[in-house]
Short mmCIF file of C-alpha atoms and ligand atoms in Angstrom, two decimals:
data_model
loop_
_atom_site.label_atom_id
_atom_site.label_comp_id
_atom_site.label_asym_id
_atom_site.label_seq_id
_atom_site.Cartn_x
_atom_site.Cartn_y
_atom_site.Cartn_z
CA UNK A 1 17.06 7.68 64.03
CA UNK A 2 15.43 10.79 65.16
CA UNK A 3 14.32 13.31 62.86
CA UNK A 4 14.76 17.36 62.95
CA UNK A 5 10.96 18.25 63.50
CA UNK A 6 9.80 22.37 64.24
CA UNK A 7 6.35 21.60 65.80
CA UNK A 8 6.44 23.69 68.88
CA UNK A 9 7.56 26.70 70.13
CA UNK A 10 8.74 24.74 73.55
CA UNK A 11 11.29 23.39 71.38
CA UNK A 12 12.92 27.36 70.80
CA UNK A 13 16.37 28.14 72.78
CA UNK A 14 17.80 31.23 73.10
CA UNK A 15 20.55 29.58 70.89
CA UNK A 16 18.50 28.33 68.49
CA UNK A 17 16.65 31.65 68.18
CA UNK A 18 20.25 33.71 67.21
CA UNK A 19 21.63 30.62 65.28
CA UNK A 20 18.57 31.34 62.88
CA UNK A 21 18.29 35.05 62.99
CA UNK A 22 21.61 35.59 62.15
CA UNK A 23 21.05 32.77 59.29
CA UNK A 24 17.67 34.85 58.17
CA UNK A 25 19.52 37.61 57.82
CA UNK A 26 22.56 35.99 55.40
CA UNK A 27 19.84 34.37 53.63
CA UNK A 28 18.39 38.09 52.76
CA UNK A 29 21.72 39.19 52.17
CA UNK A 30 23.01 36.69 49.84
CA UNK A 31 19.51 37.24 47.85
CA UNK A 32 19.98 40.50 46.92
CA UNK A 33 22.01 39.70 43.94
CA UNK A 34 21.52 37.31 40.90
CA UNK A 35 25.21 35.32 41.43
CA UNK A 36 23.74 34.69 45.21
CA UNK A 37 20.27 33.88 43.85
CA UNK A 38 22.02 30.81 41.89
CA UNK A 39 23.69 29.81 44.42
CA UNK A 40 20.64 29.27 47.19
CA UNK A 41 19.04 27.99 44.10
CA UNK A 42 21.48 24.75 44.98
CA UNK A 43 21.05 24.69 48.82
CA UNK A 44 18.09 22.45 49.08
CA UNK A 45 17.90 21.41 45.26
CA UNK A 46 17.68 17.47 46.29
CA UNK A 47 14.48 18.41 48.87
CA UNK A 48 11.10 18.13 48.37
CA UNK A 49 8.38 19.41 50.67
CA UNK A 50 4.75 19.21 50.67
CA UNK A 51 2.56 21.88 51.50
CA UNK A 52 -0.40 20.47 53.07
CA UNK A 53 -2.64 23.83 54.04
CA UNK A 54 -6.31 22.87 54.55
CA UNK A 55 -6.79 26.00 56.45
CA UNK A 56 -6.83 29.04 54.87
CA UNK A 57 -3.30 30.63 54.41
CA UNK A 58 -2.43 33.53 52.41
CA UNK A 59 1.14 34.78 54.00
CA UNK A 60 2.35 31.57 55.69
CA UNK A 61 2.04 29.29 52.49
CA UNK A 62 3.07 31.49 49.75
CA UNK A 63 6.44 32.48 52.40
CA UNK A 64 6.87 28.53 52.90
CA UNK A 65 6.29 27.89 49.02
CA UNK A 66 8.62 30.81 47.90
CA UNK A 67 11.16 29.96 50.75
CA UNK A 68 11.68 26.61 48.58
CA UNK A 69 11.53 28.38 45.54
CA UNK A 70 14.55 30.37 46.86
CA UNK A 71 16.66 27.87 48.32
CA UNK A 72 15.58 25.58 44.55
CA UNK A 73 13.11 22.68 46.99
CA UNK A 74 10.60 21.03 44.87
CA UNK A 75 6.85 21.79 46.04
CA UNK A 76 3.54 19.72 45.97
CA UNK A 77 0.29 21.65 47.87
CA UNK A 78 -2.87 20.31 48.84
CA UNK A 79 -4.73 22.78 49.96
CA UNK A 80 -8.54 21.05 49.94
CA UNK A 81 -9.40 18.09 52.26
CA UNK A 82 -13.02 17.69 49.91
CA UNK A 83 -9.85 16.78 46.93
CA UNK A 84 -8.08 14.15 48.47
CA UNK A 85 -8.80 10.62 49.76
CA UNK A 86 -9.46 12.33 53.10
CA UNK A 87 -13.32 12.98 51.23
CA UNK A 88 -13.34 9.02 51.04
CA UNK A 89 -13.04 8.58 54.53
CA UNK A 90 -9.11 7.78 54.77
CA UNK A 91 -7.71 8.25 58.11
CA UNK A 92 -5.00 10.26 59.25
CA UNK A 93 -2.68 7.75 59.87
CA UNK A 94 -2.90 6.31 56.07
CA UNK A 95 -3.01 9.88 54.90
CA UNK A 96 0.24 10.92 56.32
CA UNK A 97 2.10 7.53 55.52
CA UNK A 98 1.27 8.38 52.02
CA UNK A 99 2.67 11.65 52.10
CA UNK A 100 5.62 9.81 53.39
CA UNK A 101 6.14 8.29 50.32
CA UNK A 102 6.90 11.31 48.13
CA UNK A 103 8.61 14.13 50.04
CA UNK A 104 11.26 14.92 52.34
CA UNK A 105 9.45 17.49 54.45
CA UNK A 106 5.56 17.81 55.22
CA UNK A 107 4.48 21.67 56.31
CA UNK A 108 1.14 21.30 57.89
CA UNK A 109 -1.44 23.59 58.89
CA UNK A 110 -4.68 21.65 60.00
CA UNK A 111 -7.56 22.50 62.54
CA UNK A 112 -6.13 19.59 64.72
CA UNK A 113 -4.29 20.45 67.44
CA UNK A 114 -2.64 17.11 67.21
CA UNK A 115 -1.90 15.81 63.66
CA UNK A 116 1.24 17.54 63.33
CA UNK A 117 2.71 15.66 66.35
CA UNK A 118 0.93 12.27 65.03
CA UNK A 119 2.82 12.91 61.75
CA UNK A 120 6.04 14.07 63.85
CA UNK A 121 5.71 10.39 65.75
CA UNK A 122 5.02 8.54 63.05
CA UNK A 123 7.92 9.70 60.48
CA UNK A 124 10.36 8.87 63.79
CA UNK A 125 9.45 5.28 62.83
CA UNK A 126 10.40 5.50 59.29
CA UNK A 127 13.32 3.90 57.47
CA UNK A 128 13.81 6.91 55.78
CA UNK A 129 13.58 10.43 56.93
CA UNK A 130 11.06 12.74 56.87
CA UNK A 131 10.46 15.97 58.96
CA UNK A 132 7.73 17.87 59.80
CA UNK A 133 6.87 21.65 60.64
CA UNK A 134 3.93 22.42 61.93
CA UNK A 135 2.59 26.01 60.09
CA UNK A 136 -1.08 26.48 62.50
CA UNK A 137 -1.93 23.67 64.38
CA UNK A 138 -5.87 24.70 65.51
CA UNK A 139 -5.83 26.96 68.32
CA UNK A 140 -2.56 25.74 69.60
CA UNK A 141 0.13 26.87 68.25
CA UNK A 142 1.94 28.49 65.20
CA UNK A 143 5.95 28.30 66.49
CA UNK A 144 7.45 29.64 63.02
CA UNK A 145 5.53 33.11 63.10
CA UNK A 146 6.61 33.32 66.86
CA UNK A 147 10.21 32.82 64.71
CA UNK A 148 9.51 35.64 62.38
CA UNK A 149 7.87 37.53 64.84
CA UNK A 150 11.30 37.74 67.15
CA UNK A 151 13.01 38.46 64.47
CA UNK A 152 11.02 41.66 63.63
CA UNK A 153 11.40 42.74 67.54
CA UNK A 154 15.28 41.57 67.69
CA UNK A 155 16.13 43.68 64.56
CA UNK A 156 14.39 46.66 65.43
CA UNK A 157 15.69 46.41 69.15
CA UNK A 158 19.35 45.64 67.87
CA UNK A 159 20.63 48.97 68.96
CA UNK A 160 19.08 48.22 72.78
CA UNK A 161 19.64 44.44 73.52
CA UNK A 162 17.18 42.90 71.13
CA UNK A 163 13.48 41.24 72.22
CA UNK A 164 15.06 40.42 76.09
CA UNK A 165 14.09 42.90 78.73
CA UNK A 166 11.27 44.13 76.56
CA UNK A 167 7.94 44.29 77.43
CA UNK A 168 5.20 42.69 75.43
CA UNK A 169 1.94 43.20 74.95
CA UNK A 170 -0.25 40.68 73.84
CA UNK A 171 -4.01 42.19 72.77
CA UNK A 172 -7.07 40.23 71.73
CA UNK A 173 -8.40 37.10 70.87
CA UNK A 174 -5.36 35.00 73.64
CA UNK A 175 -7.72 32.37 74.25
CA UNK A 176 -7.92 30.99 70.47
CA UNK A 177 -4.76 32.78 69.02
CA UNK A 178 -2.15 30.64 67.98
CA UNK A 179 0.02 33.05 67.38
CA UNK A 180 0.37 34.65 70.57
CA UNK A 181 0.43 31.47 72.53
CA UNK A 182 3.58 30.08 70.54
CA UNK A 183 5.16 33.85 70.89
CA UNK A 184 4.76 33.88 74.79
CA UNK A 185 6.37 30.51 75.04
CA UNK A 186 8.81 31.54 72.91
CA UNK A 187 9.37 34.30 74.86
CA UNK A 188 10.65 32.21 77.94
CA UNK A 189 14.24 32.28 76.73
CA UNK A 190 14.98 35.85 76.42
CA UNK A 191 16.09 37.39 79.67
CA UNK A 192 14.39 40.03 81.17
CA UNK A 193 11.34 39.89 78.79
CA UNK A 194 8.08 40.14 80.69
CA UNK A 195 4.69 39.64 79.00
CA UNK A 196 1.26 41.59 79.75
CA UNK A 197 -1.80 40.00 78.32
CA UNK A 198 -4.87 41.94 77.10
CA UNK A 199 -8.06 40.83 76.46
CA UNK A 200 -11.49 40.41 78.07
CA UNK A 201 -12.58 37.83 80.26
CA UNK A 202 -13.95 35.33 77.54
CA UNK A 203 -10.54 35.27 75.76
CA UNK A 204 -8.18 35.41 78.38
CA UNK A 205 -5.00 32.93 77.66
CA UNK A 206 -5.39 29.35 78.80
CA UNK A 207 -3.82 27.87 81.90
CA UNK A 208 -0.92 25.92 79.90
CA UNK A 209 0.67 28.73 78.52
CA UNK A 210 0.38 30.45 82.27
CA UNK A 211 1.68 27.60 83.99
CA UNK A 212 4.72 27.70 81.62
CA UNK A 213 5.26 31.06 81.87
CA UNK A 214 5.38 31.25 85.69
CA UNK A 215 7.96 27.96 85.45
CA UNK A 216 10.46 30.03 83.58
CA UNK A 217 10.02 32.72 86.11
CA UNK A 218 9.08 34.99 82.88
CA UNK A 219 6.89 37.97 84.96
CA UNK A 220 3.63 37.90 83.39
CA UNK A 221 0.30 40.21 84.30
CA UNK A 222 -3.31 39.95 82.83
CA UNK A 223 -5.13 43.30 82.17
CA UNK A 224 -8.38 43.82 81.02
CA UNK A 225 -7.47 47.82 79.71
CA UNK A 226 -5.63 48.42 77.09
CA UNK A 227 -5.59 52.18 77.95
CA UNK A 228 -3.12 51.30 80.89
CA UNK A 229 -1.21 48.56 79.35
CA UNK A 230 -0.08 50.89 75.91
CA UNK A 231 2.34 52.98 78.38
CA UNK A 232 4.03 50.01 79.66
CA UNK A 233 5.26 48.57 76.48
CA UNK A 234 8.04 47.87 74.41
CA UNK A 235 5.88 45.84 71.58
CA UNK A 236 1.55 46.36 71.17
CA UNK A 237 0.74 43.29 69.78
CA UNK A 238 -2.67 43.09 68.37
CA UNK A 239 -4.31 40.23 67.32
CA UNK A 240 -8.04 39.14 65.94
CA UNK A 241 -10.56 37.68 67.21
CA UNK A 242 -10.51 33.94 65.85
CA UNK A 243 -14.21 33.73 65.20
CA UNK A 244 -13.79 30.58 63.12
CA UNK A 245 -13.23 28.62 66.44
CA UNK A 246 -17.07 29.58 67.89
CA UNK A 247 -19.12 26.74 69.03
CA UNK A 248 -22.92 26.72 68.44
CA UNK A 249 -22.79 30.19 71.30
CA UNK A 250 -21.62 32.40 69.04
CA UNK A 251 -19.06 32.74 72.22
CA UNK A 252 -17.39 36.05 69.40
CA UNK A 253 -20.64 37.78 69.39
CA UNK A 254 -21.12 38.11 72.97
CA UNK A 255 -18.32 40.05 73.61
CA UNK A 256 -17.45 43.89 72.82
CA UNK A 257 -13.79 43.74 71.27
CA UNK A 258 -14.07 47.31 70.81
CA UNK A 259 -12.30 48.30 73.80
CA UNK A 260 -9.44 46.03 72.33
CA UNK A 261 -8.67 47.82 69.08
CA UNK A 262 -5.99 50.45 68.63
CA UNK A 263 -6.87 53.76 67.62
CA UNK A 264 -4.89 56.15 65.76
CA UNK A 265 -5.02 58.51 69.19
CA UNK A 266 -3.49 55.53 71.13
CA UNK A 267 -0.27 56.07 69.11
CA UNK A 268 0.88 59.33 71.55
CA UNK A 269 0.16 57.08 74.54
CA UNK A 270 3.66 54.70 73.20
CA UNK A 271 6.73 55.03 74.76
CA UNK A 272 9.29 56.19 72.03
CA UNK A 273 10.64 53.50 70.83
CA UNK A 274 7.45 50.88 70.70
CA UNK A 275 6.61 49.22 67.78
CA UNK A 276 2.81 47.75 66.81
CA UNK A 277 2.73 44.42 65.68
CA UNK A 278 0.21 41.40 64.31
CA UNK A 279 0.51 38.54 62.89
CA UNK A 280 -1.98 39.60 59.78
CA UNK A 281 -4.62 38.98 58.33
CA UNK A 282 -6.12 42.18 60.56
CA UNK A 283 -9.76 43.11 61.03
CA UNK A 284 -10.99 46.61 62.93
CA UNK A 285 -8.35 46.00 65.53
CA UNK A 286 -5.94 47.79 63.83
CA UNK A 287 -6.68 50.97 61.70
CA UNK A 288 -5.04 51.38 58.11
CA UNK A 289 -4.44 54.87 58.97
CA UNK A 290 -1.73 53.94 60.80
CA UNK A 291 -0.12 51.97 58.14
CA UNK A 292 2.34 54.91 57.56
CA UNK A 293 3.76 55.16 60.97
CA UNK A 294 7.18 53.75 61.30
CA UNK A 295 6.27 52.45 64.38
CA UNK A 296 4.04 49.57 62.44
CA UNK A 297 6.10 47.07 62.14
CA UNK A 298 3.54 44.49 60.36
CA UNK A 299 4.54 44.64 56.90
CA UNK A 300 8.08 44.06 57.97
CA UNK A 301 6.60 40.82 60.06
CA UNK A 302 5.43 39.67 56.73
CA UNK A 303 8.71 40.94 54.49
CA UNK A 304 10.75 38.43 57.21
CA UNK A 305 8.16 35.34 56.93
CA UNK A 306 9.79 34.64 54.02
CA UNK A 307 13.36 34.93 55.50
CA UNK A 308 12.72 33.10 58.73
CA UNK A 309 11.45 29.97 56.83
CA UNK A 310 13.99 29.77 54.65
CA UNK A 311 16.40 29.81 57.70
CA UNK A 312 14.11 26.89 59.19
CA UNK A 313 14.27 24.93 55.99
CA UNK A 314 17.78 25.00 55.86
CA UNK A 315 18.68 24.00 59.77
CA UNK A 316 16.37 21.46 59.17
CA UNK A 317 18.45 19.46 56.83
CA UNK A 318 21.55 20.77 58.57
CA UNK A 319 22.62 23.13 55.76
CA UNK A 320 23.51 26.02 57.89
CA UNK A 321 27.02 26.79 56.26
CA UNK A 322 26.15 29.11 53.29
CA UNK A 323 29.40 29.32 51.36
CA UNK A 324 28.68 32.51 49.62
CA UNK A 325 30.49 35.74 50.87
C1 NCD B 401 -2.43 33.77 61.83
C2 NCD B 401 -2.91 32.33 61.96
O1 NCD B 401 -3.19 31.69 60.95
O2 NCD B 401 -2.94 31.88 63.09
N1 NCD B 401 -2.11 34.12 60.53
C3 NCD B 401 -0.82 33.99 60.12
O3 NCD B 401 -0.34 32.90 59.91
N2 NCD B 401 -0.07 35.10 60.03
C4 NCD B 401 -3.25 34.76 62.52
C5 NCD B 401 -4.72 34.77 62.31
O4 NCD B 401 -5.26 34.08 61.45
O5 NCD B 401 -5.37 35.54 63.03
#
C-alpha cells in the first residue's frame, strides 16, 4: 500500500491546489466559533504526528503544532539533533524506523535535501501506515509554504481570476531559497502565470527549477534590476539571503544585496493592485515601514500557515468532508 506523502511541490495540481484552498478556508470558517472548535477538535483525534524540526522554525512549527491542536492530533517535537540518539551516531535509516514506531505522521524539516524522501520510501514499505510532509528540506524545497503562499495570492486575486495569469516576481536569495523554488514549481499549474526572477548573478535559480519551468511552457525571464521588474508585476516577492548555506567563501559576503531590497519609494512604482510578499523571517530586504500598507500581504501569509496545514493534515488522512455547516 502506498501512502499519502506532501514532499514536493511537483506533486501540486491545479486540482489539488482548489480542493485545499477551498478546504483552508472552511477550516477558518468553522473555527470561528466554540460549537465548530469542538467539533475539529474530533477530526484527527485518533492521529499522532511528530514534529521533527532540527532547523530553526518559528512560523512553520508552531502553524504545524497548532494545526493539530485544532483539528485535536496528538504532538511529540524534537527539535535538537545534539538530544537524540542521532548525538550517538545512529543513522538515518534507524532514526526514522523508530519514529515509525510511535506516530502516524512525521513533519520534517532537516538540512538534507534528501531525508524526507528516504523517510517517504521507507514508510511505503511498512505494514502499517505512516506519512510524511516534508516542512524545509535544505535548499530544496519547502512545498507547504508554496501552499500557503497561493493561497494568500488566490484570495486576494479572487475578484480577478486568482494566482493564474499573474505575474510573479521572485527577489533575492533564488539560488538557496527554498521557498521560492517550491513556489515556481508550484506555479506550473496555474494558467497564464508567468514568473520573473530577480537576483544577482551569484544567486540566480538553479537549472532544475528552469528546466521545469520551460517544460510546462510557464514564460519565465531572469533580471538582474529590480527597478524594471516592480512595474511588471502582479506579486513582489522578496526573499533573504540564506546565509546559513555559505561554504568556507563567505559566497553572502561577496555580494551587494542592496540593490535587491524594497524601499518604501518602490511602493509608487506597483501597479494597483500588487501585493508584496515573503515567506518571513525578513532581514533589510523589506522595510517595517511598510508594514502598514495594505498592499503587504506577509502577515496574512503567516495568518493562513496555520489554515493551509490544517487543510494538508486533513487530505492526508482523507478527512476532507467536514460535516459542520
Ligand atoms: C523560510 C524557510 O525556512 O525556508 N521560512 C519559513 O518557513 N517561512 C524562509 C527563510 O528562512 O528565509
Amino acid at each position: 500500500m502506498h501512502n499519502q506523502h506532501f514532499v514536493s511541490a511537483q506533486q501540486i495540481t491545479k486540482e489539488m491546489f482548489d480542493r485545499y484552498y477551498r478546504l483552508a478556508l472552511k477550516l477558518k470558517k468553522i473555527s470561528q466559533t466554540e460549537q465548530g472548535r469542538r467539533y475539529l477538535l474530533t477530526t484527527l483525534e485518533d492521529k499522532r504526528a511528530l514534529l521533527y524540526f532540527v532547523q530553526p522554525s518559528s512560523r512553520t512549527v508552531l502553524s504545524f503544532q497548532n494545526a493539530c491542536y485544532l483539528l485535536g492530533a496528538k504532538v511529540s517535537e524534537i527539535r535538537d539533533v545534539s538530544l537524540t540518539s542521532e548525538a550517538k551516531g545512529e543513522s538515518n535509516h534507524d532514526t526514522l524506523r523508530t519514529f515509525a514506531a510511535y506516530v502516524d505522521l512525521l513533519i520534517v524539516r532537516h538540512k538534507s535535501e534528501t531525508l524526507v524522501h528516504e523517510a517517504s520510501r521507507l514508510y511505503d514499505t511498512l505494514k502499517y501506515p505512516v506519512n510524511v510532509v516534508n516542512a524545509g528540506s535544505g535548499t530544496d524545497e519547502h512545498p507547504t509554504q508554496a501552499m500557503l503562499d497561493l493561497m494568500t495570492m488566490e484570495e486576494h486575486f479572487a475578484p480577478s481570476g486568482g494566482v493564474s495569469g499573474k505575474t510573479i516576481c521572485l527577489v533575492g536569495d533564488l539560488k538557496r531559497g527554498r521557498t521560492v523554488r517550491s513556489l515556481s514549481l508550484a506555479l506550473r499549474v496555474f494558467p497564464g502565470a508567468k514568473i520573473i526572477f530577480v537576483s544577482p548573478e551569484a544567486f540566480s535559480p538553479r537549472d532544475d527549477i528552469l528546466t521545469e519551468l520551460k517544460k510546462a511552457n510557464l514564460p519565465f525571464s531572469i533580471e538582474r534590476n529590480l527597478q524594471v521588474a516592480i512595474p511588471q508585476a502582479d506579486v513582489i516577492y522578496m526573499t533573504r539571503i540564506q546565509d546559513e548555506y555559505d561554504g568556507k567563501a563567505g559566497e553572502s559576503s561577496q555580494v551587494d544585496m542592496r540593490a535587491y531590497s524594497l524601499k518604501a519609494e518602490d511602493l509608487k512604482n506597483m501597479r494597483p493592485n500588487a501585493v508584496i510578499m515573503h515567506p518571513l523571517p525578513r532581514r533589510e530586504e523589506l522595510p517595517t515601514t511598510i508594514d502598514h500598507d495594505p498592499r503587504a500581504l506577509y502577515w496574512k501569509q503567516k495568518d493562513n500557515g496555520l489554515w493551509m496545514r490544517g487543510a494538508i493534515l486533513l487530505s492526508l488522512w482523507g478527512r476532507e468532508n467536514l460535516n459542520f455547516e
